[in-house]
Short mmCIF file of C-alpha atoms and ligand atoms in Angstrom, two decimals:
data_model
loop_
_atom_site.label_atom_id
_atom_site.label_comp_id
_atom_site.label_asym_id
_atom_site.label_seq_id
_atom_site.Cartn_x
_atom_site.Cartn_y
_atom_site.Cartn_z
CA MET A 1 0.07 0.20 0.09
CA PRO A 2 0.96 3.82 -0.91
CA SER A 3 2.27 5.74 2.05
CA SER A 4 3.31 8.41 2.96
CA ARG A 5 3.59 11.21 5.85
CA THR A 6 2.72 14.38 6.81
CA GLN A 7 2.56 17.04 10.09
CA VAL A 8 -1.76 16.98 10.01
CA ALA A 9 -3.64 14.99 7.97
CA ILE A 10 -7.15 17.70 7.10
CA ILE A 11 -10.28 14.83 6.55
CA GLY A 12 -12.54 17.17 4.18
CA ALA A 13 -11.86 20.45 1.50
CA GLY A 14 -14.50 21.96 2.20
CA PRO A 15 -13.86 25.93 3.73
CA SER A 16 -12.63 24.55 7.67
CA GLY A 17 -10.34 22.84 5.77
CA LEU A 18 -9.24 25.08 3.09
CA LEU A 19 -8.56 27.33 5.61
CA LEU A 20 -6.93 25.33 7.50
CA GLY A 21 -4.13 23.92 5.49
CA GLN A 22 -3.58 27.20 3.95
CA LEU A 23 -2.64 28.73 7.76
CA LEU A 24 -1.27 25.67 8.99
CA HIS A 25 1.29 25.66 5.64
CA LYS A 26 1.61 30.00 6.04
CA ALA A 27 3.07 28.83 9.88
CA GLY A 28 5.57 25.93 7.83
CA ILE A 29 3.48 23.07 8.87
CA ASP A 30 3.29 20.76 6.56
CA ASN A 31 -0.66 19.08 6.03
CA VAL A 32 -2.12 16.55 3.01
CA ILE A 33 -5.90 17.37 2.79
CA VAL A 34 -8.37 14.05 1.81
CA GLU A 35 -11.30 15.46 0.40
CA ARG A 36 -14.31 12.84 -1.18
CA GLN A 37 -16.31 14.51 -3.14
CA THR A 38 -14.71 16.59 -6.16
CA GLY A 39 -13.59 20.29 -5.91
CA GLU A 40 -16.57 21.09 -8.80
CA TYR A 41 -18.38 18.98 -6.37
CA VAL A 42 -17.72 20.82 -3.72
CA LEU A 43 -18.10 25.08 -4.55
CA GLY A 44 -21.15 24.03 -6.07
CA ARG A 45 -22.48 23.96 -3.14
CA VAL A 46 -25.02 26.85 -2.51
CA ARG A 47 -24.06 28.28 1.16
CA ALA A 48 -24.39 31.17 3.70
CA GLY A 49 -22.46 34.54 2.84
CA VAL A 50 -22.14 37.41 5.58
CA LEU A 51 -18.60 37.03 7.04
CA GLU A 52 -17.79 38.57 10.65
CA GLN A 53 -15.10 40.57 11.09
CA THR A 54 -12.87 38.15 12.36
CA THR A 55 -13.70 35.66 9.82
CA ILE A 56 -12.11 38.47 7.51
CA ASP A 57 -9.58 38.85 9.21
CA LEU A 58 -8.33 35.17 9.05
CA LEU A 59 -8.57 35.01 5.57
CA ASP A 60 -6.58 38.35 4.86
CA GLU A 61 -4.19 36.08 7.71
CA ALA A 62 -4.20 33.60 5.93
CA GLY A 63 -3.65 35.47 2.17
CA VAL A 64 -6.52 34.67 -0.15
CA GLY A 65 -8.19 38.02 1.23
CA GLN A 66 -7.72 40.19 -2.59
CA ARG A 67 -10.75 38.85 -4.06
CA MET A 68 -13.13 39.55 -1.00
CA HIS A 69 -11.71 42.68 -0.54
CA ARG A 70 -12.15 43.90 -4.59
CA GLU A 71 -15.63 42.17 -4.73
CA GLY A 72 -17.57 41.97 -1.36
CA LEU A 73 -20.13 44.18 -0.19
CA VAL A 74 -19.41 46.54 3.48
CA HIS A 75 -22.85 46.21 5.07
CA GLY A 76 -22.80 48.26 8.64
CA GLY A 77 -26.46 48.02 9.39
CA PHE A 78 -29.65 44.95 7.80
CA GLU A 79 -33.28 45.66 8.54
CA LEU A 80 -35.83 43.40 10.24
CA SER A 81 -40.47 43.97 8.85
CA PHE A 82 -42.87 43.52 10.11
CA GLY A 83 -46.95 44.03 10.64
CA GLY A 84 -46.01 45.90 6.99
CA ALA A 85 -43.38 48.23 7.40
CA ARG A 86 -39.10 48.32 7.99
CA HIS A 87 -36.81 48.76 10.93
CA ARG A 88 -33.24 49.64 10.20
CA ILE A 89 -30.25 47.47 12.80
CA ASP A 90 -28.00 50.28 12.44
CA MET A 91 -24.51 47.46 13.33
CA HIS A 92 -22.67 49.88 12.36
CA GLY A 93 -23.57 52.80 15.02
CA LEU A 94 -24.35 50.17 18.11
CA THR A 95 -21.05 48.31 18.42
CA GLY A 96 -18.93 51.14 17.57
CA GLY A 97 -18.30 50.73 13.82
CA LYS A 98 -18.13 46.96 13.09
CA GLN A 99 -19.44 45.79 10.58
CA VAL A 100 -19.75 42.07 7.72
CA MET A 101 -19.21 41.70 4.25
CA ILE A 102 -21.24 39.96 2.16
CA TYR A 103 -18.98 37.36 -0.12
CA GLY A 104 -20.93 33.81 -0.64
CA GLN A 105 -18.86 30.51 1.71
CA THR A 106 -18.27 29.95 -2.60
CA GLU A 107 -16.44 32.55 -3.34
CA VAL A 108 -14.32 32.06 0.13
CA THR A 109 -13.61 28.10 -0.95
CA ARG A 110 -13.09 29.02 -4.70
CA ASP A 111 -10.17 32.00 -2.79
CA LEU A 112 -9.40 29.25 -1.02
CA MET A 113 -9.07 26.41 -3.30
CA ASP A 114 -6.76 28.73 -6.22
CA ALA A 115 -4.38 29.50 -2.98
CA ARG A 116 -3.86 25.96 -2.45
CA ALA A 117 -3.41 25.55 -6.20
CA ALA A 118 -1.39 28.05 -6.64
CA LEU A 119 1.11 26.48 -3.77
CA GLY A 120 1.40 22.97 -5.03
CA LEU A 121 0.13 21.85 -1.64
CA SER A 122 -0.80 18.58 -1.39
CA THR A 123 -5.28 17.65 -2.41
CA VAL A 124 -6.68 14.23 -2.09
CA TYR A 125 -9.90 14.40 -3.50
CA GLU A 126 -12.51 11.51 -4.54
CA ALA A 127 -11.79 9.01 -1.52
CA LYS A 128 -13.63 6.90 -0.52
CA SER A 129 -14.13 5.19 2.40
CA VAL A 130 -11.51 7.37 4.73
CA ALA A 131 -11.03 6.20 8.22
CA ILE A 132 -8.96 7.54 11.37
CA HIS A 133 -7.22 4.69 13.32
CA ASP A 134 -4.57 5.67 16.30
CA PHE A 135 -5.36 8.79 17.51
CA ASP A 136 -6.08 8.07 20.31
CA GLY A 137 -2.03 7.40 20.21
CA ARG A 138 1.33 9.94 18.88
CA HIS A 139 1.18 8.32 15.55
CA PRO A 140 -2.65 8.52 13.73
CA THR A 141 -2.92 7.58 10.08
CA LEU A 142 -5.51 7.85 7.15
CA THR A 143 -6.35 5.58 5.24
CA TRP A 144 -8.31 5.54 1.70
CA ARG A 145 -9.27 4.06 -1.66
CA LYS A 146 -8.77 5.73 -5.05
CA ASP A 147 -8.98 4.77 -7.95
CA GLY A 148 -8.99 1.59 -6.84
CA ALA A 149 -5.75 1.02 -4.64
CA GLU A 150 -5.12 2.07 -0.56
CA HIS A 151 -3.42 4.84 0.28
CA GLU A 152 -2.28 5.62 4.11
CA LEU A 153 -0.78 9.11 5.32
CA GLN A 154 1.16 8.98 8.83
CA CYS A 155 0.18 11.90 10.61
CA ASP A 156 0.98 13.78 14.15
CA PHE A 157 -2.54 14.56 14.15
CA VAL A 158 -5.80 14.91 12.11
CA ALA A 159 -8.29 17.56 11.84
CA GLY A 160 -11.99 16.66 11.17
CA CYS A 161 -13.34 18.86 8.43
CA ASP A 162 -15.87 17.22 7.09
CA GLY A 163 -19.10 18.31 8.12
CA TYR A 164 -21.70 17.29 9.42
CA HIS A 165 -22.05 13.88 7.36
CA GLY A 166 -18.41 13.09 7.65
CA VAL A 167 -16.02 9.92 9.43
CA SER A 168 -14.63 11.82 12.36
CA ARG A 169 -17.51 12.46 14.26
CA ALA A 170 -18.04 9.21 13.57
CA SER A 171 -15.33 7.29 14.58
CA VAL A 172 -15.22 8.39 18.24
CA PRO A 173 -16.23 5.19 19.94
CA GLU A 174 -19.93 5.28 21.27
CA GLY A 175 -20.12 6.80 24.91
CA GLY A 176 -16.96 9.26 24.39
CA VAL A 177 -19.35 12.01 22.04
CA ALA A 178 -22.25 13.97 23.84
CA HIS A 179 -24.77 15.55 21.17
CA TYR A 180 -27.40 18.14 21.60
CA GLU A 181 -29.66 18.21 19.14
CA LYS A 182 -33.00 20.90 17.31
CA VAL A 183 -34.72 19.97 14.29
CA TYR A 184 -36.85 23.18 13.36
CA PRO A 185 -39.77 22.03 11.85
CA PHE A 186 -40.13 23.35 8.48
CA GLY A 187 -36.72 24.35 6.29
CA TRP A 188 -35.62 27.29 3.87
CA LEU A 189 -36.67 27.38 0.38
CA GLY A 190 -33.71 28.88 -1.43
CA VAL A 191 -33.55 31.29 -5.22
CA LEU A 192 -30.21 32.48 -6.90
CA VAL A 193 -30.95 34.94 -9.53
CA ASP A 194 -29.10 37.78 -11.35
CA GLN A 195 -30.99 40.41 -10.68
CA PRO A 196 -30.69 43.17 -8.28
CA PRO A 197 -31.34 43.00 -4.69
CA VAL A 198 -34.51 44.81 -3.38
CA SER A 199 -33.09 47.17 -0.88
CA HIS A 200 -28.69 47.61 -0.39
CA GLU A 201 -29.23 45.28 3.10
CA LEU A 202 -30.08 42.36 4.06
CA ILE A 203 -33.70 42.03 4.89
CA TYR A 204 -35.55 39.90 7.46
CA SER A 205 -39.04 39.59 7.29
CA ASN A 206 -42.04 37.76 10.12
CA HIS A 207 -44.58 36.69 8.41
CA GLU A 208 -47.83 35.31 9.33
CA ARG A 209 -47.66 33.20 6.41
CA GLY A 210 -44.04 33.11 7.13
CA PHE A 211 -40.29 33.71 7.62
CA ALA A 212 -38.55 35.50 4.45
CA LEU A 213 -35.06 36.57 4.08
CA CYS A 214 -33.84 39.15 0.76
CA SER A 215 -30.14 38.72 0.93
CA MET A 216 -27.23 39.10 -2.21
CA ARG A 217 -24.47 38.43 -3.65
CA SER A 218 -23.26 41.49 -5.84
CA PRO A 219 -25.44 43.78 -7.15
CA THR A 220 -27.07 42.31 -9.93
CA ARG A 221 -26.73 38.95 -8.52
CA SER A 222 -29.99 38.13 -5.18
CA ARG A 223 -30.56 35.32 -2.89
CA HIS A 224 -33.47 34.90 -1.58
CA TYR A 225 -34.95 32.70 1.16
CA VAL A 226 -39.10 32.00 1.66
CA GLN A 227 -39.71 29.38 6.02
CA VAL A 228 -41.46 26.21 3.45
CA PRO A 229 -43.15 23.33 5.36
CA LEU A 230 -39.97 20.38 5.70
CA GLU A 231 -42.04 17.58 2.91
CA ASP A 232 -42.51 20.82 0.75
CA ARG A 233 -40.17 19.43 -2.97
CA ALA A 234 -38.53 22.15 -3.87
CA GLU A 235 -38.98 21.05 -7.56
CA ASP A 236 -42.65 21.23 -6.83
CA TRP A 237 -41.90 24.92 -6.33
CA SER A 238 -42.18 26.89 -9.53
CA ASP A 239 -40.30 30.31 -9.69
CA ALA A 240 -43.36 31.87 -9.97
CA ALA A 241 -44.69 30.46 -6.94
CA PHE A 242 -41.14 31.52 -5.55
CA TRP A 243 -41.47 35.25 -7.03
CA ASP A 244 -45.46 34.97 -4.82
CA GLU A 245 -44.68 33.92 -2.02
CA LEU A 246 -41.82 36.00 -1.47
CA ARG A 247 -43.76 39.13 -2.76
CA ARG A 248 -46.22 38.36 0.19
CA ARG A 249 -44.12 38.49 2.95
CA LEU A 250 -42.41 41.68 2.57
CA ASP A 251 -43.85 45.50 3.14
CA PRO A 252 -45.13 47.11 0.71
CA ARG A 253 -42.18 48.82 -0.78
CA ALA A 254 -40.07 46.29 -0.56
CA ALA A 255 -42.71 44.51 -2.52
CA ASP A 256 -42.71 46.63 -5.43
CA SER A 257 -38.63 46.58 -5.90
CA LEU A 258 -38.03 42.84 -6.17
CA MET A 259 -36.57 42.28 -9.75
CA THR A 260 -37.35 38.60 -10.27
CA GLY A 261 -36.09 36.58 -12.84
CA PRO A 262 -35.22 32.57 -13.82
CA SER A 263 -33.81 30.87 -10.74
CA ILE A 264 -29.99 29.97 -11.34
CA GLU A 265 -30.16 27.13 -7.92
CA LYS A 266 -33.09 26.54 -6.01
CA SER A 267 -33.17 23.93 -2.72
CA ILE A 268 -34.43 23.47 0.01
CA ALA A 269 -32.51 23.30 3.37
CA PRO A 270 -32.83 22.10 6.54
CA LEU A 271 -32.97 24.47 10.05
CA ARG A 272 -30.94 21.72 12.56
CA SER A 273 -29.16 23.24 16.24
CA PHE A 274 -26.61 20.79 16.53
CA VAL A 275 -23.69 20.81 19.40
CA ALA A 276 -21.16 17.90 19.37
CA GLU A 277 -18.82 17.91 22.93
CA PRO A 278 -15.77 18.16 23.47
CA MET A 279 -14.18 18.75 20.42
CA ARG A 280 -11.04 16.63 20.91
CA PHE A 281 -10.47 13.01 21.30
CA GLY A 282 -6.46 12.33 21.35
CA ARG A 283 -4.74 13.32 18.63
CA LEU A 284 -7.96 13.88 16.42
CA PHE A 285 -9.43 17.69 16.68
CA LEU A 286 -13.39 18.19 15.33
CA ALA A 287 -14.06 22.09 13.15
CA GLY A 288 -16.88 23.15 12.28
CA ASP A 289 -19.81 21.78 11.06
CA ALA A 290 -18.10 18.17 12.27
CA ALA A 291 -18.97 19.62 15.61
CA HIS A 292 -21.88 22.05 14.92
CA ILE A 293 -24.48 23.13 12.62
CA VAL A 294 -26.60 26.44 13.14
CA PRO A 295 -29.85 26.94 11.66
CA PRO A 296 -29.03 30.04 8.92
CA THR A 297 -30.52 32.86 10.92
CA GLY A 298 -27.85 35.06 10.96
CA ALA A 299 -25.71 33.40 9.34
CA LYS A 300 -23.28 31.67 11.30
CA GLY A 301 -22.06 28.87 9.72
CA LEU A 302 -19.22 29.77 8.18
CA ASN A 303 -18.02 32.10 10.60
CA LEU A 304 -18.02 29.49 13.32
CA ALA A 305 -16.27 27.16 11.35
CA ALA A 306 -13.54 29.92 10.58
CA SER A 307 -13.74 30.48 14.69
CA ASP A 308 -12.29 27.17 15.11
CA VAL A 309 -9.74 27.08 12.92
CA ARG A 310 -8.99 29.98 14.05
CA TYR A 311 -8.28 28.51 17.33
CA LEU A 312 -7.10 25.02 16.20
CA SER A 313 -4.33 26.45 14.20
CA ARG A 314 -2.88 28.63 16.84
CA ALA A 315 -3.11 25.01 19.07
CA LEU A 316 -0.89 23.66 16.68
CA ILE A 317 1.52 26.44 15.53
CA GLU A 318 2.04 26.73 19.14
CA PHE A 319 2.96 23.02 19.31
CA HIS A 320 5.05 22.37 16.62
CA ALA A 321 6.69 25.87 17.65
CA GLU A 322 7.01 25.24 21.59
CA ARG A 323 5.75 22.04 22.43
CA SER A 324 2.88 23.61 24.44
CA GLU A 325 -0.03 21.89 24.59
CA ALA A 326 -1.43 24.38 26.75
CA GLY A 327 -3.95 25.60 23.39
CA ILE A 328 -4.76 22.12 21.98
CA ASP A 329 -5.44 21.01 25.69
CA ALA A 330 -7.65 24.53 25.73
CA TYR A 331 -9.15 24.42 22.35
CA SER A 332 -12.34 22.35 22.72
CA ASP A 333 -13.26 24.36 25.92
CA ARG A 334 -13.14 27.52 24.02
CA CYS A 335 -14.82 26.21 21.25
CA LEU A 336 -17.45 25.57 22.70
CA ARG A 337 -17.86 28.49 24.48
CA ARG A 338 -17.75 30.87 21.59
CA ILE A 339 -20.11 28.16 19.85
CA TRP A 340 -22.90 27.75 22.23
CA LYS A 341 -23.44 31.47 22.35
CA ALA A 342 -23.85 31.39 18.52
CA GLU A 343 -26.71 28.64 19.08
CA ARG A 344 -27.83 30.67 20.92
CA PHE A 345 -28.59 33.74 18.37
CA SER A 346 -29.23 31.27 15.90
CA TRP A 347 -31.64 30.05 17.54
CA TRP A 348 -33.72 32.93 19.42
CA PHE A 349 -33.02 34.75 15.54
CA THR A 350 -34.86 32.32 14.29
CA SER A 351 -37.72 32.31 17.36
CA LEU A 352 -37.97 35.72 16.75
CA THR A 353 -38.77 35.44 12.68
CA HIS A 354 -40.22 32.28 12.12
CA ARG A 355 -43.89 30.86 11.49
CA PHE A 356 -43.60 27.53 14.39
CA PRO A 357 -46.46 25.12 14.55
CA GLU A 358 -47.04 25.61 17.53
CA THR A 359 -47.40 30.49 17.90
CA GLY A 360 -50.80 30.46 17.26
CA ALA A 361 -52.19 33.22 17.95
CA ILE A 362 -50.92 34.41 21.27
CA GLY A 363 -47.22 33.47 19.98
CA ARG A 364 -48.01 35.42 16.83
CA LYS A 365 -47.96 38.33 19.39
CA LEU A 366 -45.80 37.84 21.85
CA GLN A 367 -43.22 37.58 18.62
CA ARG A 368 -44.31 40.75 17.38
CA ALA A 369 -43.74 43.05 21.17
CA GLU A 370 -40.35 40.89 21.28
CA LEU A 371 -40.00 42.34 18.01
CA ASP A 372 -41.00 45.83 18.54
CA TYR A 373 -39.25 46.24 21.32
CA LEU A 374 -35.82 44.92 19.99
CA VAL A 375 -36.21 48.29 16.84
CA SER A 376 -37.27 50.80 19.70
CA SER A 377 -34.39 49.97 22.73
CA ARG A 378 -31.18 50.53 22.04
CA ALA A 379 -29.85 48.55 24.72
CA ALA A 380 -31.72 45.34 22.66
CA SER A 381 -31.15 46.47 19.82
CA THR A 382 -27.19 47.07 20.00
CA ALA A 383 -27.19 42.95 22.35
CA MET A 384 -29.07 41.80 18.42
CA ALA A 385 -26.03 44.04 16.59
CA GLU A 386 -23.08 42.81 18.16
CA ASN A 387 -24.30 39.48 18.26
CA TYR A 388 -24.33 40.17 14.43
CA VAL A 389 -20.97 41.19 13.56
CA GLY A 390 -19.48 38.85 16.31
CA LEU A 391 -19.00 38.21 19.65
CA PRO A 392 -15.37 38.64 20.69
CA PHE A 393 -12.30 35.53 20.84
CA GLU A 394 -10.58 34.94 24.47
CA ASP A 395 -7.32 35.55 22.69
N1 LIG B 401 -13.91 11.56 4.00
C1 LIG B 401 -13.36 13.05 3.22
N2 LIG B 401 -14.37 14.01 3.00
C2 LIG B 401 -15.46 14.56 3.77
C3 LIG B 401 -16.20 12.85 4.36
C4 LIG B 401 -15.49 11.48 3.79
N3 LIG B 401 -15.49 11.05 5.58
N4 LIG B 401 -17.19 13.35 4.58
C5 LIG B 401 -17.24 14.39 4.79
N5 LIG B 401 -16.25 14.92 3.48
C6 LIG B 401 -16.14 15.95 2.78
C7 LIG B 401 -17.13 17.17 2.83
O1 LIG B 401 -17.79 16.56 0.72
C8 LIG B 401 -17.04 18.07 2.35
O2 LIG B 401 -16.37 18.37 0.99
O3 LIG B 401 -16.44 17.59 4.32
C9 LIG B 401 -16.31 18.52 3.56
C10 LIG B 401 -17.17 18.80 4.40
O4 LIG B 401 -17.35 20.76 4.47
P1 LIG B 401 -18.18 21.63 4.85
O5 LIG B 401 -20.36 20.75 5.13
O6 LIG B 401 -18.61 22.85 3.65
O7 LIG B 401 -18.38 21.79 5.87
P2 LIG B 401 -16.95 23.01 6.52
O8 LIG B 401 -16.03 23.05 6.13
O9 LIG B 401 -17.10 22.52 8.11
O10 LIG B 401 -17.56 24.42 6.94
C11 LIG B 401 -18.64 24.44 7.01
O11 LIG B 401 -20.22 25.11 5.77
O12 LIG B 401 -22.81 24.59 6.16
C12 LIG B 401 -21.93 25.03 6.48
O13 LIG B 401 -22.36 26.58 7.53
C13 LIG B 401 -21.97 26.14 6.58
O14 LIG B 401 -20.82 27.62 6.28
C14 LIG B 401 -20.41 26.57 7.19
C15 LIG B 401 -19.51 25.82 6.10
C1 LIG B 402 -27.48 34.51 2.45
O1 LIG B 402 -27.33 34.95 1.54
O2 LIG B 402 -27.43 33.24 1.77
C2 LIG B 402 -27.74 34.16 3.53
C3 LIG B 402 -28.31 35.90 4.13
C4 LIG B 402 -27.96 36.07 6.08
C5 LIG B 402 -28.64 34.53 6.36
C6 LIG B 402 -28.08 33.54 5.64
C7 LIG B 402 -27.85 33.26 4.27
O3 LIG B 402 -28.79 34.97 8.16
#
């Protein structure tokens, strides 16, 4: 069996794995990424597109920020729509100047892939049956099958960046990991369209027919969502039906400015809150969606993945430079403290804006009262804004 060696074996070439690989390489730490799918498949997944300042800073640190700064849209606020009117949350003003950037996850992934390819770093695509061995000792190995042959990779550490359905978390012996999970009784039907956005900032709408969101990828490309029952299938939603439903859930001015067109992509995503604890098992670390999922309300998924990678890269760099295990030992607890706060925010924002089967008349009145309070109280708006722009790190 062909066998090779690296310092850090990374499973998964999504944003977590690619960003980790880039940061480690910059620090002189050798790494190999092993990915189940093709690169094109990874780029085909449409995901959210709001970057916190700390995510922007980390992409800059990784040396992949040039296009993001050229093409990304800086937003200092967003709007909440309810009761037929819109109310702006002035993130910039409420947080002492913090902002977010609109730049799609697909573009982040593409920039990371291009940078990795330009550096000639090793990525194995289409690796089947990836398995992790001996991660409870000092010499873990990965094995996989590709083109009919078995391969082995020896390493010092394994980074499980392989998403919710990956092999890393599943490799932990039963009883070694606790799962916390909530599945929401609805999904988001998303449509990508080559039309300008409804407004220059995002609109999150609470409507009695259900939640809606008007987002964007660029000045000429929009991404819109409506809350739909879990049983719905994207193929059964015509473009016309989607536009009608979205329009109904917006305030009259937004509905009038909505520019429609043929959908470029249309899919339904389920909503889930999920955390696995801990995130370290000997020499195996989980990062990103492998360890946690948030519902997309508030767009924390990619940002949380980046925050794990920030902690993990620093811990591994510290280990290799100083032989200190302090960062590695603190990794799981540090990540989880920030993750649970983002889990709470995403759950709260979802609860506030969606129609649940049990919402009922009193539930709607309570949502409305909270929204009124939120937009009229500086304290409440500030709490929302500081979560939206991203909470600080511990170091
Ligand atoms: N072997 C190898 N690779 C695997 C395996 C496996 N057994 N299982 C999964 N993978 C790969 C997937 O094909 C995918 O490319 O791991 C990658 C995981 O990527 P993501 O799911 O994008 O997860 P992550 O990199 O942590 O990114 C988090 O994705 O879902 C969004 O909101 C989330 O924006 C956040 C981001
Ligand atoms: C998106 O643009 O896809 C998006 C933006 C904000 C969210 C969720 C998704 O809260």
